[in-house]
């Protein structure tokens, strides 16, 4: 019995050491990811600004603080503001909690748009819309060499999947639809 106990004790110790090593490995790659994100935020020029609607009564939220973070969002805002079937819209006014796979903590996801519109049948429907490049809507291909770019793509993919799953659940509970629009749907090449 003593031998079995010592074997079990050794097994537990080895298992704990492996878990600690794995935890260190994950923390190391999370820190690398944070460095990548911080450095890309400093060097990347963003196309952003404040949108001034021609039809402010359609916007639900602070009409003086409608911020677009890309040219694609700006183009979509122009569409929402001018299209006759769009009854109401807002931009980043809703916070949906989601569990991040990167740090296993809850964060808030702010979808790009909430749109209330009249559909082709004349019925009113509510959509939650995210604008993303097509490349960010596909799982990154597995690569032989782990680069900073690859790690960024994997972390971004995992985070987006967690956000979108939470948003789909939010929409299902309320009878809304969740859509991801890419350059293809926006007519951008």
PDB file of N, CA, C and O in Angstrom, residues 17-85:
ATOM      1  N   UNK A  17       3.378  19.790 -11.951  1.00  0.00           N
ATOM      2  CA  UNK A  17       4.504  20.440 -12.626  1.00  0.00           C
ATOM      3  C   UNK A  17       4.195  20.670 -14.099  1.00  0.00           C
ATOM      4  O   UNK A  17       4.522  21.712 -14.655  1.00  0.00           O
ATOM      5  N   UNK A  18       3.554  19.696 -14.723  1.00  0.00           N
ATOM      6  CA  UNK A  18       3.179  19.860 -16.137  1.00  0.00           C
ATOM      7  C   UNK A  18       2.167  20.992 -16.295  1.00  0.00           C
ATOM      8  O   UNK A  18       2.250  21.788 -17.220  1.00  0.00           O
ATOM      9  N   UNK A  19       1.194  21.081 -15.387  1.00  0.00           N
ATOM     10  CA  UNK A  19       0.208  22.156 -15.452  1.00  0.00           C
ATOM     11  C   UNK A  19       0.863  23.521 -15.269  1.00  0.00           C
ATOM     12  O   UNK A  19       0.517  24.487 -15.958  1.00  0.00           O
ATOM     13  N   UNK A  20       1.795  23.624 -14.351  1.00  0.00           N
ATOM     14  CA  UNK A  20       2.503  24.885 -14.137  1.00  0.00           C
ATOM     15  C   UNK A  20       3.320  25.274 -15.368  1.00  0.00           C
ATOM     16  O   UNK A  20       3.367  26.440 -15.756  1.00  0.00           O
ATOM     17  N   UNK A  21       3.958  24.299 -15.992  1.00  0.00           N
ATOM     18  CA  UNK A  21       4.722  24.565 -17.212  1.00  0.00           C
ATOM     19  C   UNK A  21       3.785  25.031 -18.318  1.00  0.00           C
ATOM     20  O   UNK A  21       4.086  25.978 -19.057  1.00  0.00           O
ATOM     21  N   UNK A  22       2.631  24.396 -18.451  1.00  0.00           N
ATOM     22  CA  UNK A  22       1.652  24.788 -19.468  1.00  0.00           C
ATOM     23  C   UNK A  22       1.139  26.192 -19.200  1.00  0.00           C
ATOM     24  O   UNK A  22       1.015  26.998 -20.117  1.00  0.00           O
ATOM     25  N   UNK A  23       0.872  26.495 -17.928  1.00  0.00           N
ATOM     26  CA  UNK A  23       0.401  27.831 -17.563  1.00  0.00           C
ATOM     27  C   UNK A  23       1.453  28.880 -17.947  1.00  0.00           C
ATOM     28  O   UNK A  23       1.133  29.922 -18.507  1.00  0.00           O
ATOM     29  N   UNK A  24       2.709  28.610 -17.676  1.00  0.00           N
ATOM     30  CA  UNK A  24       3.797  29.531 -18.032  1.00  0.00           C
ATOM     31  C   UNK A  24       3.858  29.741 -19.541  1.00  0.00           C
ATOM     32  O   UNK A  24       4.043  30.854 -20.019  1.00  0.00           O
ATOM     33  N   UNK A  25       3.690  28.662 -20.281  1.00  0.00           N
ATOM     34  CA  UNK A  25       3.707  28.726 -21.746  1.00  0.00           C
ATOM     35  C   UNK A  25       2.571  29.618 -22.248  1.00  0.00           C
ATOM     36  O   UNK A  25       2.775  30.489 -23.091  1.00  0.00           O
ATOM     37  N   UNK A  26       1.359  29.422 -21.722  1.00  0.00           N
ATOM     38  CA  UNK A  26       0.199  30.219 -22.137  1.00  0.00           C
ATOM     39  C   UNK A  26       0.399  31.688 -21.776  1.00  0.00           C
ATOM     40  O   UNK A  26       0.144  32.577 -22.587  1.00  0.00           O
ATOM     41  N   UNK A  27       0.865  31.956 -20.570  1.00  0.00           N
ATOM     42  CA  UNK A  27       1.113  33.345 -20.153  1.00  0.00           C
ATOM     43  C   UNK A  27       2.153  33.998 -21.057  1.00  0.00           C
ATOM     44  O   UNK A  27       2.006  35.154 -21.459  1.00  0.00           O
ATOM     45  N   UNK A  28       3.194  33.265 -21.419  1.00  0.00           N
ATOM     46  CA  UNK A  28       4.226  33.774 -22.314  1.00  0.00           C
ATOM     47  C   UNK A  28       3.610  34.206 -23.643  1.00  0.00           C
ATOM     48  O   UNK A  28       3.848  35.302 -24.144  1.00  0.00           O
ATOM     49  N   UNK A  29       2.770  33.353 -24.250  1.00  0.00           N
ATOM     50  CA  UNK A  29       2.176  33.694 -25.537  1.00  0.00           C
ATOM     51  C   UNK A  29       1.119  34.789 -25.432  1.00  0.00           C
ATOM     52  O   UNK A  29       0.961  35.593 -26.339  1.00  0.00           O
ATOM     53  N   UNK A  30       0.427  34.873 -24.315  1.00  0.00           N
ATOM     54  CA  UNK A  30      -0.510  35.983 -24.116  1.00  0.00           C
ATOM     55  C   UNK A  30       0.254  37.295 -24.040  1.00  0.00           C
ATOM     56  O   UNK A  30      -0.150  38.296 -24.625  1.00  0.00           O
ATOM     57  N   UNK A  31       1.382  37.307 -23.337  1.00  0.00           N
ATOM     58  CA  UNK A  31       2.191  38.528 -23.260  1.00  0.00           C
ATOM     59  C   UNK A  31       2.761  38.920 -24.622  1.00  0.00           C
ATOM     60  O   UNK A  31       2.802  40.099 -24.962  1.00  0.00           O
ATOM     61  N   UNK A  32       3.173  37.938 -25.401  1.00  0.00           N
ATOM     62  CA  UNK A  32       3.634  38.231 -26.773  1.00  0.00           C
ATOM     63  C   UNK A  32       2.498  38.852 -27.568  1.00  0.00           C
ATOM     64  O   UNK A  32       2.677  39.843 -28.272  1.00  0.00           O
ATOM     65  N   UNK A  33       1.308  38.274 -27.444  1.00  0.00           N
ATOM     66  CA  UNK A  33       0.140  38.799 -28.162  1.00  0.00           C
ATOM     67  C   UNK A  33      -0.133  40.254 -27.753  1.00  0.00           C
ATOM     68  O   UNK A  33      -0.381  41.106 -28.594  1.00  0.00           O
ATOM     69  N   UNK A  34      -0.077  40.545 -26.450  1.00  0.00           N
ATOM     70  CA  UNK A  34      -0.311  41.914 -25.985  1.00  0.00           C
ATOM     71  C   UNK A  34       0.711  42.877 -26.584  1.00  0.00           C
ATOM     72  O   UNK A  34       0.373  43.994 -26.977  1.00  0.00           O
ATOM     73  N   UNK A  35       1.981  42.450 -26.656  1.00  0.00           N
ATOM     74  CA  UNK A  35       3.014  43.293 -27.259  1.00  0.00           C
ATOM     75  C   UNK A  35       2.729  43.544 -28.738  1.00  0.00           C
ATOM     76  O   UNK A  35       2.897  44.651 -29.241  1.00  0.00           O
ATOM     77  N   UNK A  36       2.304  42.499 -29.437  1.00  0.00           N
ATOM     78  CA  UNK A  36       1.989  42.640 -30.866  1.00  0.00           C
ATOM     79  C   UNK A  36       0.861  43.642 -31.054  1.00  0.00           C
ATOM     80  O   UNK A  36       0.940  44.534 -31.893  1.00  0.00           O
ATOM     81  N   UNK A  37      -0.194  43.504 -30.265  1.00  0.00           N
ATOM     82  CA  UNK A  37      -1.344  44.394 -30.396  1.00  0.00           C
ATOM     83  C   UNK A  37      -0.945  45.830 -30.090  1.00  0.00           C
ATOM     84  O   UNK A  37      -1.278  46.748 -30.837  1.00  0.00           O
ATOM     85  N   UNK A  38      -0.191  46.034 -29.003  1.00  0.00           N
ATOM     86  CA  UNK A  38       0.228  47.394 -28.645  1.00  0.00           C
ATOM     87  C   UNK A  38       1.092  48.014 -29.736  1.00  0.00           C
ATOM     88  O   UNK A  38       0.908  49.167 -30.099  1.00  0.00           O
ATOM     89  N   UNK A  39       2.032  47.256 -30.290  1.00  0.00           N
ATOM     90  CA  UNK A  39       2.907  47.814 -31.314  1.00  0.00           C
ATOM     91  C   UNK A  39       2.147  48.073 -32.606  1.00  0.00           C
ATOM     92  O   UNK A  39       2.387  49.061 -33.283  1.00  0.00           O
ATOM     93  N   UNK A  40       1.180  47.212 -32.950  1.00  0.00           N
ATOM     94  CA  UNK A  40       0.425  47.445 -34.184  1.00  0.00           C
ATOM     95  C   UNK A  40      -0.509  48.632 -34.020  1.00  0.00           C
ATOM     96  O   UNK A  40      -0.789  49.346 -34.972  1.00  0.00           O
ATOM     97  N   UNK A  41      -0.974  48.885 -32.794  1.00  0.00           N
ATOM     98  CA  UNK A  41      -1.853  50.033 -32.565  1.00  0.00           C
ATOM     99  C   UNK A  41      -1.069  51.342 -32.726  1.00  0.00           C
ATOM    100  O   UNK A  41      -1.616  52.337 -33.166  1.00  0.00           O
ATOM    101  N   UNK A  42       0.211  51.311 -32.395  1.00  0.00           N
ATOM    102  CA  UNK A  42       1.019  52.524 -32.520  1.00  0.00           C
ATOM    103  C   UNK A  42       1.374  52.828 -33.968  1.00  0.00           C
ATOM    104  O   UNK A  42       1.504  53.973 -34.335  1.00  0.00           O
ATOM    105  N   UNK A  43       1.535  51.805 -34.777  1.00  0.00           N
ATOM    106  CA  UNK A  43       2.015  52.021 -36.135  1.00  0.00           C
ATOM    107  C   UNK A  43       0.915  52.057 -37.185  1.00  0.00           C
ATOM    108  O   UNK A  43       1.127  52.572 -38.262  1.00  0.00           O
ATOM    109  N   UNK A  44      -0.239  51.529 -36.882  1.00  0.00           N
ATOM    110  CA  UNK A  44      -1.300  51.436 -37.865  1.00  0.00           C
ATOM    111  C   UNK A  44      -2.052  52.762 -37.982  1.00  0.00           C
ATOM    112  O   UNK A  44      -2.493  53.319 -36.992  1.00  0.00           O
ATOM    113  N   UNK A  45      -2.223  53.247 -39.211  1.00  0.00           N
ATOM    114  CA  UNK A  45      -3.032  54.438 -39.431  1.00  0.00           C
ATOM    115  C   UNK A  45      -4.467  53.982 -39.653  1.00  0.00           C
ATOM    116  O   UNK A  45      -4.730  53.125 -40.483  1.00  0.00           O
ATOM    117  N   UNK A  46      -5.373  54.546 -38.902  1.00  0.00           N
ATOM    118  CA  UNK A  46      -6.761  54.149 -39.014  1.00  0.00           C
ATOM    119  C   UNK A  46      -7.561  55.218 -39.741  1.00  0.00           C
ATOM    120  O   UNK A  46      -7.316  56.405 -39.593  1.00  0.00           O
ATOM    121  N   UNK A  47      -8.526  54.763 -40.535  1.00  0.00           N
ATOM    122  CA  UNK A  47      -9.453  55.656 -41.193  1.00  0.00           C
ATOM    123  C   UNK A  47     -10.633  55.773 -40.259  1.00  0.00           C
ATOM    124  O   UNK A  47     -11.458  54.882 -40.161  1.00  0.00           O
ATOM    125  N   UNK A  48     -10.671  56.850 -39.495  1.00  0.00           N
ATOM    126  CA  UNK A  48     -11.760  57.026 -38.550  1.00  0.00           C
ATOM    127  C   UNK A  48     -12.148  58.487 -38.442  1.00  0.00           C
ATOM    128  O   UNK A  48     -11.392  59.370 -38.830  1.00  0.00           O
ATOM    129  N   UNK A  49     -13.331  58.702 -37.902  1.00  0.00           N
ATOM    130  CA  UNK A  49     -13.821  60.062 -37.751  1.00  0.00           C
ATOM    131  C   UNK A  49     -15.195  60.061 -37.107  1.00  0.00           C
ATOM    132  O   UNK A  49     -15.682  59.043 -36.621  1.00  0.00           O
ATOM    133  N   UNK A  50     -15.828  61.225 -37.142  1.00  0.00           N
ATOM    134  CA  UNK A  50     -17.172  61.380 -36.583  1.00  0.00           C
ATOM    135  C   UNK A  50     -18.149  61.558 -37.732  1.00  0.00           C
ATOM    136  O   UNK A  50     -17.954  62.403 -38.604  1.00  0.00           O
ATOM    137  N   UNK A  51     -19.191  60.740 -37.730  1.00  0.00           N
ATOM    138  CA  UNK A  51     -20.199  60.762 -38.783  1.00  0.00           C
ATOM    139  C   UNK A  51     -21.303  61.750 -38.422  1.00  0.00           C
ATOM    140  O   UNK A  51     -21.807  61.758 -37.307  1.00  0.00           O
ATOM    141  N   UNK A  52     -21.653  62.590 -39.377  1.00  0.00           N
ATOM    142  CA  UNK A  52     -22.744  63.560 -39.204  1.00  0.00           C
ATOM    143  C   UNK A  52     -23.917  63.121 -40.078  1.00  0.00           C
ATOM    144  O   UNK A  52     -23.884  63.275 -41.293  1.00  0.00           O
ATOM    145  N   UNK A  53     -24.973  62.569 -39.470  1.00  0.00           N
ATOM    146  CA  UNK A  53     -26.091  62.064 -40.269  1.00  0.00           C
ATOM    147  C   UNK A  53     -26.937  63.169 -40.889  1.00  0.00           C
ATOM    148  O   UNK A  53     -27.092  64.239 -40.298  1.00  0.00           O
ATOM    149  N   UNK A  54     -27.474  62.891 -42.067  1.00  0.00           N
ATOM    150  CA  UNK A  54     -28.413  63.813 -42.722  1.00  0.00           C
ATOM    151  C   UNK A  54     -29.813  63.617 -42.158  1.00  0.00           C
ATOM    152  O   UNK A  54     -30.650  64.502 -42.255  1.00  0.00           O
ATOM    153  N   UNK A  55     -30.052  62.434 -41.590  1.00  0.00           N
ATOM    154  CA  UNK A  55     -31.346  62.099 -40.982  1.00  0.00           C
ATOM    155  C   UNK A  55     -31.133  61.714 -39.519  1.00  0.00           C
ATOM    156  O   UNK A  55     -31.250  60.542 -39.151  1.00  0.00           O
ATOM    157  N   UNK A  56     -30.826  62.690 -38.661  1.00  0.00           N
ATOM    158  CA  UNK A  56     -30.489  62.380 -37.266  1.00  0.00           C
ATOM    159  C   UNK A  56     -31.619  61.710 -36.488  1.00  0.00           C
ATOM    160  O   UNK A  56     -31.360  61.018 -35.504  1.00  0.00           O
ATOM    161  N   UNK A  57     -32.852  61.868 -36.932  1.00  0.00           N
ATOM    162  CA  UNK A  57     -33.968  61.256 -36.203  1.00  0.00           C
ATOM    163  C   UNK A  57     -33.947  59.729 -36.291  1.00  0.00           C
ATOM    164  O   UNK A  57     -34.547  59.051 -35.462  1.00  0.00           O
ATOM    165  N   UNK A  58     -33.248  59.167 -37.278  1.00  0.00           N
ATOM    166  CA  UNK A  58     -33.145  57.708 -37.420  1.00  0.00           C
ATOM    167  C   UNK A  58     -32.127  57.110 -36.446  1.00  0.00           C
ATOM    168  O   UNK A  58     -32.151  55.920 -36.176  1.00  0.00           O
ATOM    169  N   UNK A  59     -31.224  57.941 -35.946  1.00  0.00           N
ATOM    170  CA  UNK A  59     -30.154  57.434 -35.079  1.00  0.00           C
ATOM    171  C   UNK A  59     -30.630  57.376 -33.637  1.00  0.00           C
ATOM    172  O   UNK A  59     -31.133  58.360 -33.098  1.00  0.00           O
ATOM    173  N   UNK A  60     -30.436  56.213 -32.992  1.00  0.00           N
ATOM    174  CA  UNK A  60     -30.781  56.076 -31.580  1.00  0.00           C
ATOM    175  C   UNK A  60     -29.478  56.069 -30.793  1.00  0.00           C
ATOM    176  O   UNK A  60     -28.715  55.125 -30.862  1.00  0.00           O
ATOM    177  N   UNK A  61     -29.224  57.118 -30.117  1.00  0.00           N
ATOM    178  CA  UNK A  61     -27.971  57.290 -29.382  1.00  0.00           C
ATOM    179  C   UNK A  61     -27.554  58.741 -29.476  1.00  0.00           C
ATOM    180  O   UNK A  61     -28.327  59.608 -29.883  1.00  0.00           O
ATOM    181  N   UNK A  62     -26.328  59.028 -29.119  1.00  0.00           N
ATOM    182  CA  UNK A  62     -25.799  60.390 -29.173  1.00  0.00           C
ATOM    183  C   UNK A  62     -25.436  60.750 -30.606  1.00  0.00           C
ATOM    184  O   UNK A  62     -24.420  60.308 -31.131  1.00  0.00           O
ATOM    185  N   UNK A  63     -26.273  61.552 -31.232  1.00  0.00           N
ATOM    186  CA  UNK A  63     -26.105  61.945 -32.635  1.00  0.00           C
ATOM    187  C   UNK A  63     -24.812  62.730 -32.861  1.00  0.00           C
ATOM    188  O   UNK A  63     -24.283  62.754 -33.972  1.00  0.00           O
ATOM    189  N   UNK A  64     -24.284  63.345 -31.817  1.00  0.00           N
ATOM    190  CA  UNK A  64     -23.053  64.132 -31.945  1.00  0.00           C
ATOM    191  C   UNK A  64     -21.786  63.306 -31.717  1.00  0.00           C
ATOM    192  O   UNK A  64     -20.693  63.856 -31.754  1.00  0.00           O
ATOM    193  N   UNK A  65     -21.958  62.005 -31.478  1.00  0.00           N
ATOM    194  CA  UNK A  65     -20.796  61.167 -31.189  1.00  0.00           C
ATOM    195  C   UNK A  65     -20.896  59.815 -31.906  1.00  0.00           C
ATOM    196  O   UNK A  65     -20.753  58.770 -31.290  1.00  0.00           O
ATOM    197  N   UNK A  66     -21.140  59.869 -33.215  1.00  0.00           N
ATOM    198  CA  UNK A  66     -21.202  58.657 -34.026  1.00  0.00           C
ATOM    199  C   UNK A  66     -19.819  58.467 -34.644  1.00  0.00           C
ATOM    200  O   UNK A  66     -19.440  59.187 -35.573  1.00  0.00           O
ATOM    201  N   UNK A  67     -19.069  57.506 -34.128  1.00  0.00           N
ATOM    202  CA  UNK A  67     -17.678  57.324 -34.546  1.00  0.00           C
ATOM    203  C   UNK A  67     -17.567  56.130 -35.484  1.00  0.00           C
ATOM    204  O   UNK A  67     -18.088  55.056 -35.190  1.00  0.00           O
ATOM    205  N   UNK A  68     -16.901  56.343 -36.612  1.00  0.00           N
ATOM    206  CA  UNK A  68     -16.584  55.213 -37.491  1.00  0.00           C
ATOM    207  C   UNK A  68     -15.100  54.918 -37.351  1.00  0.00           C
ATOM    208  O   UNK A  68     -14.283  55.802 -37.175  1.00  0.00           O
ATOM    209  N   UNK A  69     -14.775  53.619 -37.397  1.00  0.00           N
ATOM    210  CA  UNK A  69     -13.403  53.171 -37.178  1.00  0.00           C
ATOM    211  C   UNK A  69     -12.749  52.634 -38.443  1.00  0.00           C
ATOM    212  O   UNK A  69     -11.632  52.144 -38.399  1.00  0.00           O
ATOM    213  N   UNK A  70     -13.501  52.702 -39.558  1.00  0.00           N
ATOM    214  CA  UNK A  70     -12.945  52.273 -40.841  1.00  0.00           C
ATOM    215  C   UNK A  70     -13.747  52.911 -41.964  1.00  0.00           C
ATOM    216  O   UNK A  70     -14.873  53.379 -41.760  1.00  0.00           O
ATOM    217  N   UNK A  71     -13.174  52.905 -43.152  1.00  0.00           N
ATOM    218  CA  UNK A  71     -13.873  53.397 -44.323  1.00  0.00           C
ATOM    219  C   UNK A  71     -15.108  52.558 -44.621  1.00  0.00           C
ATOM    220  O   UNK A  71     -16.120  53.065 -45.112  1.00  0.00           O
ATOM    221  N   UNK A  72     -15.025  51.272 -44.303  1.00  0.00           N
ATOM    222  CA  UNK A  72     -16.171  50.383 -44.535  1.00  0.00           C
ATOM    223  C   UNK A  72     -17.332  50.757 -43.620  1.00  0.00           C
ATOM    224  O   UNK A  72     -18.484  50.783 -44.047  1.00  0.00           O
ATOM    225  N   UNK A  73     -17.031  51.044 -42.363  1.00  0.00           N
ATOM    226  CA  UNK A  73     -18.081  51.465 -41.434  1.00  0.00           C
ATOM    227  C   UNK A  73     -18.683  52.792 -41.887  1.00  0.00           C
ATOM    228  O   UNK A  73     -19.898  52.993 -41.821  1.00  0.00           O
ATOM    229  N   UNK A  74     -17.832  53.704 -42.360  1.00  0.00           N
ATOM    230  CA  UNK A  74     -18.311  55.004 -42.834  1.00  0.00           C
ATOM    231  C   UNK A  74     -19.277  54.821 -44.008  1.00  0.00           C
ATOM    232  O   UNK A  74     -20.356  55.429 -44.047  1.00  0.00           O
ATOM    233  N   UNK A  75     -18.907  53.971 -44.944  1.00  0.00           N
ATOM    234  CA  UNK A  75     -19.761  53.697 -46.103  1.00  0.00           C
ATOM    235  C   UNK A  75     -21.101  53.098 -45.658  1.00  0.00           C
ATOM    236  O   UNK A  75     -22.158  53.485 -46.159  1.00  0.00           O
ATOM    237  N   UNK A  76     -21.053  52.176 -44.701  1.00  0.00           N
ATOM    238  CA  UNK A  76     -22.279  51.545 -44.220  1.00  0.00           C
ATOM    239  C   UNK A  76     -23.152  52.552 -43.472  1.00  0.00           C
ATOM    240  O   UNK A  76     -24.387  52.519 -43.591  1.00  0.00           O
ATOM    241  N   UNK A  77     -22.555  53.473 -42.730  1.00  0.00           N
ATOM    242  CA  UNK A  77     -23.314  54.526 -42.043  1.00  0.00           C
ATOM    243  C   UNK A  77     -24.053  55.399 -43.047  1.00  0.00           C
ATOM    244  O   UNK A  77     -25.206  55.781 -42.815  1.00  0.00           O
ATOM    245  N   UNK A  78     -23.402  55.723 -44.143  1.00  0.00           N
ATOM    246  CA  UNK A  78     -24.058  56.516 -45.188  1.00  0.00           C
ATOM    247  C   UNK A  78     -25.282  55.782 -45.740  1.00  0.00           C
ATOM    248  O   UNK A  78     -26.330  56.383 -45.963  1.00  0.00           O
ATOM    249  N   UNK A  79     -25.132  54.473 -45.933  1.00  0.00           N
ATOM    250  CA  UNK A  79     -26.247  53.656 -46.405  1.00  0.00           C
ATOM    251  C   UNK A  79     -27.396  53.682 -45.388  1.00  0.00           C
ATOM    252  O   UNK A  79     -28.557  53.902 -45.744  1.00  0.00           O
ATOM    253  N   UNK A  80     -27.084  53.437 -44.111  1.00  0.00           N
ATOM    254  CA  UNK A  80     -28.114  53.409 -43.074  1.00  0.00           C
ATOM    255  C   UNK A  80     -28.839  54.745 -42.973  1.00  0.00           C
ATOM    256  O   UNK A  80     -30.066  54.789 -42.817  1.00  0.00           O
ATOM    257  N   UNK A  81     -28.085  55.816 -43.068  1.00  0.00           N
ATOM    258  CA  UNK A  81     -28.643  57.160 -42.936  1.00  0.00           C
ATOM    259  C   UNK A  81     -29.577  57.508 -44.094  1.00  0.00           C
ATOM    260  O   UNK A  81     -30.562  58.213 -43.914  1.00  0.00           O
ATOM    261  N   UNK A  82     -29.299  56.987 -45.285  1.00  0.00           N
ATOM    262  CA  UNK A  82     -30.053  57.409 -46.468  1.00  0.00           C
ATOM    263  C   UNK A  82     -31.115  56.423 -46.961  1.00  0.00           C
ATOM    264  O   UNK A  82     -32.024  56.812 -47.674  1.00  0.00           O
ATOM    265  N   UNK A  83     -31.014  55.151 -46.583  1.00  0.00           N
ATOM    266  CA  UNK A  83     -31.932  54.152 -47.132  1.00  0.00           C
ATOM    267  C   UNK A  83     -33.319  54.254 -46.485  1.00  0.00           C
ATOM    268  O   UNK A  83     -33.439  54.318 -45.270  1.00  0.00           O
ATOM    269  N   UNK A  84     -34.357  54.224 -47.318  1.00  0.00           N
ATOM    270  CA  UNK A  84     -35.727  54.422 -46.832  1.00  0.00           C
ATOM    271  C   UNK A  84     -36.243  53.284 -45.946  1.00  0.00           C
ATOM    272  O   UNK A  84     -37.125  53.501 -45.109  1.00  0.00           O
ATOM    273  N   UNK A  85     -35.732  52.069 -46.115  1.00  0.00           N
ATOM    274  CA  UNK A  85     -36.213  50.944 -45.310  1.00  0.00           C
ATOM    275  C   UNK A  85     -35.550  50.849 -43.936  1.00  0.00           C
ATOM    276  O   UNK A  85     -35.955  50.019 -43.110  1.00  0.00           O
TER     277      UNK A  85
END
